[in-house]
Short mmCIF file of C-alpha atoms and ligand atoms in Angstrom, two decimals:
data_model
loop_
_atom_site.label_atom_id
_atom_site.label_comp_id
_atom_site.label_asym_id
_atom_site.label_seq_id
_atom_site.Cartn_x
_atom_site.Cartn_y
_atom_site.Cartn_z
CA MET A 170 140.42 -17.44 92.57
CA PRO A 171 144.16 -16.85 92.96
CA ASN A 172 144.54 -14.21 90.28
CA GLN A 173 141.61 -12.09 91.37
CA GLY A 174 143.80 -9.89 93.55
CA TRP A 175 146.30 -9.48 90.75
CA ARG A 176 143.52 -8.35 88.35
CA GLY A 177 142.25 -5.94 90.95
CA LEU A 178 145.68 -4.39 91.26
CA VAL A 179 146.01 -3.97 87.51
CA GLY A 180 142.57 -2.34 87.47
CA VAL A 181 143.55 0.10 90.19
CA ALA A 182 146.86 0.86 88.42
CA LEU A 183 145.07 1.54 85.13
CA ALA A 184 142.53 3.77 86.79
CA LEU A 185 145.27 5.72 88.51
CA ALA A 186 147.25 6.05 85.28
CA SER A 187 144.28 7.36 83.37
CA PHE A 188 143.47 9.76 86.21
CA ALA A 189 147.01 11.05 86.42
CA LEU A 190 147.58 11.29 82.66
CA PRO A 191 144.30 12.43 81.10
CA VAL A 192 146.11 13.52 77.96
CA ALA A 193 147.72 10.14 77.31
CA ALA A 194 144.51 8.67 75.85
CA HIS A 195 144.43 11.48 73.26
CA PRO A 196 147.94 12.62 72.58
CA TYR A 197 148.42 16.04 71.09
CA LYS A 198 149.83 16.15 67.61
CA ALA A 199 153.23 17.73 67.10
CA GLU A 200 151.62 19.94 64.49
CA TYR A 201 148.06 20.75 63.37
CA ALA A 202 147.39 21.25 59.68
CA LEU A 203 145.22 24.26 58.87
CA SER A 204 143.79 24.93 55.44
CA ILE A 205 143.04 28.26 53.75
CA VAL A 206 142.41 29.04 50.09
CA PRO A 207 144.17 32.35 49.41
CA ASP A 208 147.70 33.25 50.39
CA ALA A 209 149.00 34.73 53.63
CA GLY A 210 148.91 38.32 52.43
CA THR A 211 145.11 38.61 52.33
CA PRO A 212 143.08 39.70 55.38
CA TRP A 213 141.89 36.08 55.43
CA GLY A 214 145.52 34.88 55.56
CA LYS A 215 146.63 37.46 58.11
CA GLY A 216 143.69 36.76 60.42
CA THR A 217 144.38 33.04 60.24
CA GLN A 218 148.09 33.55 60.98
CA LEU A 219 147.20 35.66 63.98
CA TRP A 220 144.95 32.88 65.29
CA ALA A 221 147.79 30.34 64.90
CA ASP A 222 150.30 32.65 66.55
CA MET A 223 148.07 33.46 69.53
CA VAL A 224 147.26 29.80 70.09
CA ARG A 225 150.92 28.76 69.96
CA GLU A 226 151.90 31.46 72.40
CA ARG A 227 149.04 31.01 74.83
CA THR A 228 149.34 27.22 74.94
CA HIS A 229 153.12 27.51 75.33
CA GLY A 230 153.60 25.51 72.15
CA ARG A 231 151.23 22.67 73.09
CA ILE A 232 149.15 23.50 70.04
CA ASN A 233 151.25 24.21 67.00
CA ILE A 234 149.34 25.22 63.92
CA ARG A 235 150.80 25.22 60.42
CA LEU A 236 149.03 27.12 57.65
CA HIS A 237 148.58 25.44 54.26
CA PRO A 238 147.45 28.15 51.80
CA GLY A 239 146.16 27.41 48.34
CA ALA A 240 143.96 24.63 49.77
CA ALA A 241 147.16 22.58 49.28
CA LEU A 242 145.96 19.81 51.60
CA VAL A 243 143.23 18.96 49.07
CA GLY A 244 145.37 19.54 46.01
CA GLY A 245 143.92 23.00 45.54
CA ASP A 246 140.36 21.73 45.20
CA GLN A 247 138.75 24.13 47.65
CA THR A 248 135.29 22.57 47.36
CA ARG A 249 136.68 19.41 48.94
CA GLU A 250 138.10 21.24 51.93
CA PHE A 251 135.12 20.69 54.25
CA SER A 252 134.87 16.93 53.64
CA ALA A 253 138.61 16.55 54.21
CA LEU A 254 138.12 18.44 57.46
CA ARG A 255 135.34 16.08 58.52
CA GLN A 256 137.49 13.08 57.69
CA GLY A 257 140.42 14.45 59.66
CA VAL A 258 142.71 14.87 56.66
CA ILE A 259 142.65 18.52 57.70
CA ASP A 260 142.71 19.42 61.43
CA MET A 261 141.58 23.02 61.24
CA ALA A 262 140.50 25.56 58.65
CA VAL A 263 139.32 29.07 58.06
CA GLY A 264 137.02 28.51 55.13
CA SER A 265 134.60 30.38 52.93
CA THR A 266 130.87 29.68 53.00
CA ILE A 267 131.10 29.52 49.21
CA ASN A 268 133.58 26.66 49.20
CA TRP A 269 131.73 24.72 51.92
CA SER A 270 128.26 25.16 50.45
CA SER A 271 128.42 21.75 48.73
CA ALA A 272 128.52 20.15 52.21
CA ILE A 273 126.26 22.72 53.87
CA PRO A 274 123.66 23.91 51.34
CA GLU A 275 122.44 26.55 53.81
CA PHE A 276 125.74 28.38 53.29
CA ASN A 277 124.37 29.37 49.85
CA LEU A 278 122.36 31.92 51.79
CA PHE A 279 125.15 34.50 51.52
CA SER A 280 125.34 33.96 47.76
CA LEU A 281 121.68 34.76 47.09
CA PRO A 282 122.12 37.63 44.64
CA PHE A 283 121.60 41.08 46.19
CA LEU A 284 120.19 39.75 49.48
CA LEU A 285 122.77 41.72 51.46
CA ARG A 286 122.89 45.46 51.85
CA GLY A 287 126.20 46.36 53.34
CA TYR A 288 128.16 45.26 56.40
CA ARG A 289 125.40 46.00 58.81
CA SER A 290 123.09 43.47 57.13
CA LEU A 291 125.89 40.91 56.95
CA ASP A 292 126.55 41.29 60.69
CA ALA A 293 122.84 41.10 61.42
CA ILE A 294 122.85 37.66 59.82
CA THR A 295 126.09 36.16 61.15
CA GLN A 296 125.78 37.58 64.66
CA GLY A 297 122.11 36.74 65.07
CA GLU A 298 119.80 33.78 65.08
CA VAL A 299 120.64 32.80 61.49
CA GLY A 300 124.34 32.69 62.29
CA ARG A 301 123.68 30.41 65.28
CA GLU A 302 121.54 28.13 63.13
CA LEU A 303 124.27 27.90 60.52
CA PHE A 304 126.82 27.03 63.21
CA ARG A 305 124.50 24.19 64.30
CA ARG A 306 124.61 22.83 60.73
CA VAL A 307 128.40 22.89 60.91
CA GLU A 308 128.37 21.10 64.29
CA GLU A 309 126.04 18.42 62.95
CA GLN A 310 128.68 17.58 60.37
CA GLY A 311 131.34 16.86 63.01
CA VAL A 312 133.12 20.17 62.79
CA VAL A 313 133.42 22.73 65.62
CA PRO A 314 132.69 26.30 64.49
CA LEU A 315 134.29 29.04 66.57
CA ALA A 316 133.98 32.45 64.91
CA TRP A 317 132.79 34.31 61.81
CA GLY A 318 135.35 36.18 59.77
CA GLU A 319 134.91 37.63 56.33
CA ASN A 320 136.33 37.40 52.85
CA GLY A 321 134.16 40.29 51.75
CA PHE A 322 131.72 41.73 49.27
CA ARG A 323 132.54 40.33 45.88
CA GLN A 324 133.05 42.64 42.92
CA LEU A 325 133.17 41.80 39.26
CA SER A 326 136.36 42.30 37.26
CA ASN A 327 137.13 41.65 33.61
CA SER A 328 139.59 42.42 30.82
CA ARG A 329 137.12 43.54 28.20
CA ARG A 330 134.84 46.43 29.09
CA ALA A 331 133.13 48.45 31.80
CA ILE A 332 130.06 46.58 33.02
CA ARG A 333 127.06 48.75 33.83
CA SER A 334 124.17 46.56 32.74
CA PRO A 335 123.36 42.90 32.17
CA GLU A 336 123.68 43.62 28.42
CA ASP A 337 127.34 44.49 28.98
CA MET A 338 127.91 40.99 30.31
CA ARG A 339 126.74 39.17 27.25
CA GLY A 340 129.16 36.42 26.28
CA LEU A 341 131.65 37.33 29.00
CA ARG A 342 133.53 34.25 30.24
CA VAL A 343 133.54 34.56 34.04
CA ARG A 344 135.22 32.19 36.47
CA VAL A 345 132.99 31.06 39.36
CA VAL A 346 133.36 28.53 42.16
CA GLY A 347 131.50 26.75 44.88
CA SER A 348 128.02 25.95 43.81
CA LEU A 349 125.69 25.89 40.82
CA LEU A 350 124.04 28.97 42.22
CA PHE A 351 126.87 30.99 40.65
CA ASN A 352 126.35 29.29 37.29
CA ASP A 353 122.68 30.26 37.49
CA ILE A 354 123.45 33.90 38.37
CA PHE A 355 125.92 34.44 35.55
CA THR A 356 123.83 32.57 33.02
CA ALA A 357 120.84 34.73 33.95
CA LEU A 358 122.98 37.79 33.30
CA GLY A 359 123.95 36.54 29.84
CA ALA A 360 127.55 35.67 30.74
CA VAL A 361 129.27 32.32 30.32
CA PRO A 362 130.27 30.98 33.74
CA ALA A 363 133.24 28.59 34.11
CA GLN A 364 133.64 26.64 37.36
CA MET A 365 137.22 26.33 38.52
CA THR A 366 139.43 26.56 41.58
CA TRP A 367 141.16 29.76 42.55
CA ASN A 368 144.53 28.36 41.53
CA ASP A 369 143.21 27.45 38.09
CA ALA A 370 141.44 30.79 37.81
CA MET A 371 144.66 32.71 38.26
CA ARG A 372 146.30 30.68 35.54
CA ALA A 373 143.30 31.01 33.19
CA LEU A 374 143.22 34.79 33.71
CA ARG A 375 146.92 35.09 33.04
CA GLU A 376 146.60 33.01 29.88
CA ARG A 377 143.49 35.02 28.88
CA LYS A 378 141.40 31.84 28.68
CA ILE A 379 138.66 33.59 30.58
CA ASP A 380 137.61 37.25 30.66
CA GLY A 381 136.71 37.85 34.24
CA GLN A 382 136.21 36.77 37.81
CA GLU A 383 134.47 37.91 40.99
CA ASN A 384 136.22 38.32 44.34
CA PRO A 385 136.58 40.90 47.11
CA ILE A 386 138.90 43.71 46.15
CA THR A 387 141.38 42.64 48.85
CA VAL A 388 141.85 39.34 46.98
CA PHE A 389 142.04 41.15 43.64
CA ASN A 390 144.79 43.35 45.04
CA ASN A 391 146.64 40.59 46.80
CA VAL A 392 147.38 38.83 43.51
CA ARG A 393 147.36 42.10 41.52
CA LEU A 394 144.85 40.95 38.96
CA ASP A 395 145.32 44.31 37.21
CA THR A 396 148.75 43.03 36.11
CA VAL A 397 147.09 40.16 34.20
CA GLY A 398 144.75 42.41 32.28
CA GLN A 399 141.82 42.73 34.66
CA ARG A 400 141.33 46.43 33.93
CA PHE A 401 137.63 46.85 34.68
CA VAL A 402 136.00 46.50 38.08
CA THR A 403 132.30 46.94 38.74
CA VAL A 404 131.37 47.61 42.38
CA TRP A 405 128.05 45.83 42.68
CA ASP A 406 128.22 44.13 46.11
CA TYR A 407 126.04 41.33 44.75
CA VAL A 408 127.07 38.74 47.39
CA ALA A 409 129.55 38.45 50.28
CA ASP A 410 131.29 35.42 51.69
CA PRO A 411 131.95 35.09 55.39
CA ILE A 412 134.74 32.75 56.47
CA VAL A 413 134.44 30.40 59.42
CA PHE A 414 137.15 29.49 61.94
CA VAL A 415 136.74 25.75 62.68
CA VAL A 416 138.36 22.69 64.21
CA ASN A 417 137.80 19.02 63.42
CA ARG A 418 135.70 17.39 66.21
CA GLN A 419 138.16 14.61 67.16
CA VAL A 420 140.99 17.12 67.37
CA TRP A 421 138.84 19.42 69.49
CA ASP A 422 137.89 16.56 71.83
CA SER A 423 141.53 15.60 72.28
CA TRP A 424 142.35 18.98 73.85
CA THR A 425 141.92 19.88 77.50
CA GLN A 426 139.12 22.26 78.40
CA GLN A 427 141.69 24.96 79.13
CA ASP A 428 143.22 24.61 75.68
CA ARG A 429 139.80 24.63 74.00
CA ASP A 430 139.02 27.89 75.74
CA ILE A 431 142.30 29.37 74.52
CA VAL A 432 141.66 28.25 70.95
CA ARG A 433 138.08 29.61 70.97
CA ASP A 434 139.00 32.97 72.51
CA ALA A 435 141.90 33.38 70.08
CA ALA A 436 139.60 32.55 67.14
CA MET A 437 137.17 35.25 68.20
CA GLU A 438 139.92 37.83 68.63
CA ALA A 439 141.59 36.92 65.35
CA ALA A 440 138.24 37.01 63.53
CA ARG A 441 137.53 40.51 64.81
CA PHE A 442 140.95 41.67 63.58
CA GLU A 443 140.40 39.88 60.27
CA VAL A 444 137.04 41.55 59.67
CA THR A 445 138.55 44.94 60.36
CA LEU A 446 141.27 44.28 57.79
CA ALA A 447 138.76 42.98 55.25
CA ARG A 448 136.74 46.18 55.62
CA GLU A 449 139.67 48.55 55.53
CA ASP A 450 139.27 51.10 52.77
CA PHE A 451 142.78 52.50 53.15
CA LEU A 452 146.03 50.88 52.21
CA SER A 453 149.22 51.11 54.23
CA ASN A 454 150.41 53.77 51.79
CA GLY A 455 147.58 55.96 53.06
CA ARG A 456 145.75 55.87 49.78
CA GLY A 457 142.12 54.80 49.50
CA ILE A 458 141.74 51.36 48.00
CA TRP A 459 139.62 52.61 45.10
CA ASP A 460 141.86 55.61 44.31
CA ASP A 461 144.79 53.24 44.30
CA LEU A 462 143.08 51.01 41.75
CA ALA A 463 142.29 53.98 39.55
CA ALA A 464 145.92 55.14 39.82
CA ARG A 465 147.00 51.71 38.53
CA GLY A 466 144.86 52.16 35.44
CA VAL A 467 141.84 50.15 36.54
CA LYS A 468 138.49 51.60 35.51
CA VAL A 469 136.22 51.38 38.55
CA THR A 470 132.50 51.46 37.75
CA ARG A 471 130.02 52.29 40.48
CA LEU A 472 126.40 51.51 39.72
CA THR A 473 123.65 54.03 40.22
CA PRO A 474 120.66 52.63 42.17
CA GLU A 475 118.75 52.30 38.88
CA GLN A 476 121.58 50.45 37.19
CA ARG A 477 121.93 48.13 40.17
CA GLN A 478 118.21 47.42 40.15
CA ARG A 479 118.48 46.00 36.63
CA PHE A 480 120.93 43.39 37.91
CA VAL A 481 118.59 42.66 40.81
CA ASP A 482 115.65 42.19 38.44
CA ALA A 483 117.61 39.97 36.07
CA THR A 484 118.61 37.62 38.91
CA ARG A 485 115.25 37.51 40.71
CA PRO A 486 114.24 34.10 39.28
CA VAL A 487 117.60 32.68 40.44
CA TYR A 488 117.00 34.11 43.91
CA ALA A 489 113.55 32.52 44.04
CA LYS A 490 114.81 29.12 42.90
CA TRP A 491 117.69 29.11 45.39
CA LYS A 492 115.63 30.45 48.24
CA ALA A 493 113.73 27.16 48.10
CA LEU A 494 116.97 25.15 47.92
CA VAL A 495 118.58 26.98 50.85
CA GLY A 496 115.39 26.71 52.93
CA ARG A 497 112.55 29.20 53.01
CA ASP A 498 112.44 29.60 56.77
CA LEU A 499 116.10 30.38 57.02
CA VAL A 500 116.02 32.85 54.14
CA ASP A 501 112.92 34.51 55.61
CA LYS A 502 114.83 35.04 58.83
CA ALA A 503 117.85 36.38 56.94
CA GLU A 504 115.62 38.78 54.99
CA ALA A 505 114.08 39.98 58.26
CA ALA A 506 117.55 40.54 59.69
CA VAL A 507 118.61 42.48 56.60
CA ASN A 508 115.49 44.60 56.82
CA GLY A 509 116.37 45.57 60.34
CA ASP A 510 113.90 43.50 62.30
CA THR A 511 115.22 44.39 65.73
CA THR A 512 114.10 41.12 67.27
CA ILE A 513 116.61 39.36 65.03
CA GLY A 514 119.32 41.78 63.99
CA LYS A 515 120.02 44.02 67.01
CA SER A 516 122.12 47.07 66.33
CA HIS A 517 125.37 46.38 64.54
CA GLU A 518 127.50 49.25 63.48
CA VAL A 519 129.48 49.17 60.27
CA GLY A 520 132.94 47.80 60.93
CA PHE A 521 132.21 46.60 64.46
CA ARG A 522 130.94 43.43 65.93
CA LYS A 523 130.11 42.19 69.39
O1 X2X B 819 138.13 31.09 45.12
C1 X2X B 819 137.73 32.20 45.44
O2 X2X B 819 137.17 32.96 44.66
C2 X2X B 819 137.94 32.68 46.87
C3 X2X B 819 139.40 32.80 47.16
O3 X2X B 819 137.30 33.87 47.06
C4 X2X B 819 137.29 31.63 47.72
O4 X2X B 819 137.94 30.81 48.29
C5 X2X B 819 135.80 31.60 47.80
#
């Protein structure tokens, strides 16, 4: 066999090449596309930018991340963000559990009306067994989850009147997004929900085609919804949406172990910073966020425990229906964590995380 030796040599050469150049089989991209829904000025945007900056610096430019706000990589359709991420159309994202709930039904957990009771209960869920289980669901879909951030507790705003009871919501046209759970909640409260993207919502609010919306107050302030007639805000903390720092699986696998560690550590640091910003009650002008709203002519309504209970009661059937859809076991665990079952929740202080 005259060419046997030749083949052997090629084999050795190939083996050496692949040993010496482990990266060559999976070249790094010149730029990685990262999707977020809101713009860079929100805590969500700032935390994401910090992640990108730390990664670029610590990898000496090997991993260059470019932010695409407005879910621009999916034409603004934020509910398609997760599938685009799975398909590799998007390399990385920091996305809301609300937007990804169509792909991961368990993410509807955070949108069960009035399940959560403040930051401590939210942390008990994300930082405990339930959070780990949810990350496994993300992994199963070919996406690598790295850290929990937070959009925040979502408050109701509208242009018509102060909302103190379900009766006040009758006929109110409220923009919602993500999953039919929100249609059910607002229908149960007598309002008229309208599903649309965040980009479309801002236009519809400006053109007065809808009356209201629900978002964390940081998002409300970022786009100054008070300037488009959203003059009433009810603080009801009915749901909160965490955001998840993730990387597409093929992209993740293409990086060296050292770079993966850098990306993961930076995600955890950026997420901690992001959560702090999302929970900040004071603005850079030193004024409290709620005082500032009032000073801008927004009427802020805080519910008494009795008033809040009426919203809880009115949405109970929706909670029961969606508990079954999310998964009873998971919701039971989340309820236990909220109720301070120490075997699940551990001690999480407001504003801090491990
Ligand atoms: O669209 C919204 O309401 C926002 C920005 O909060 C989300 O992406 C879930």
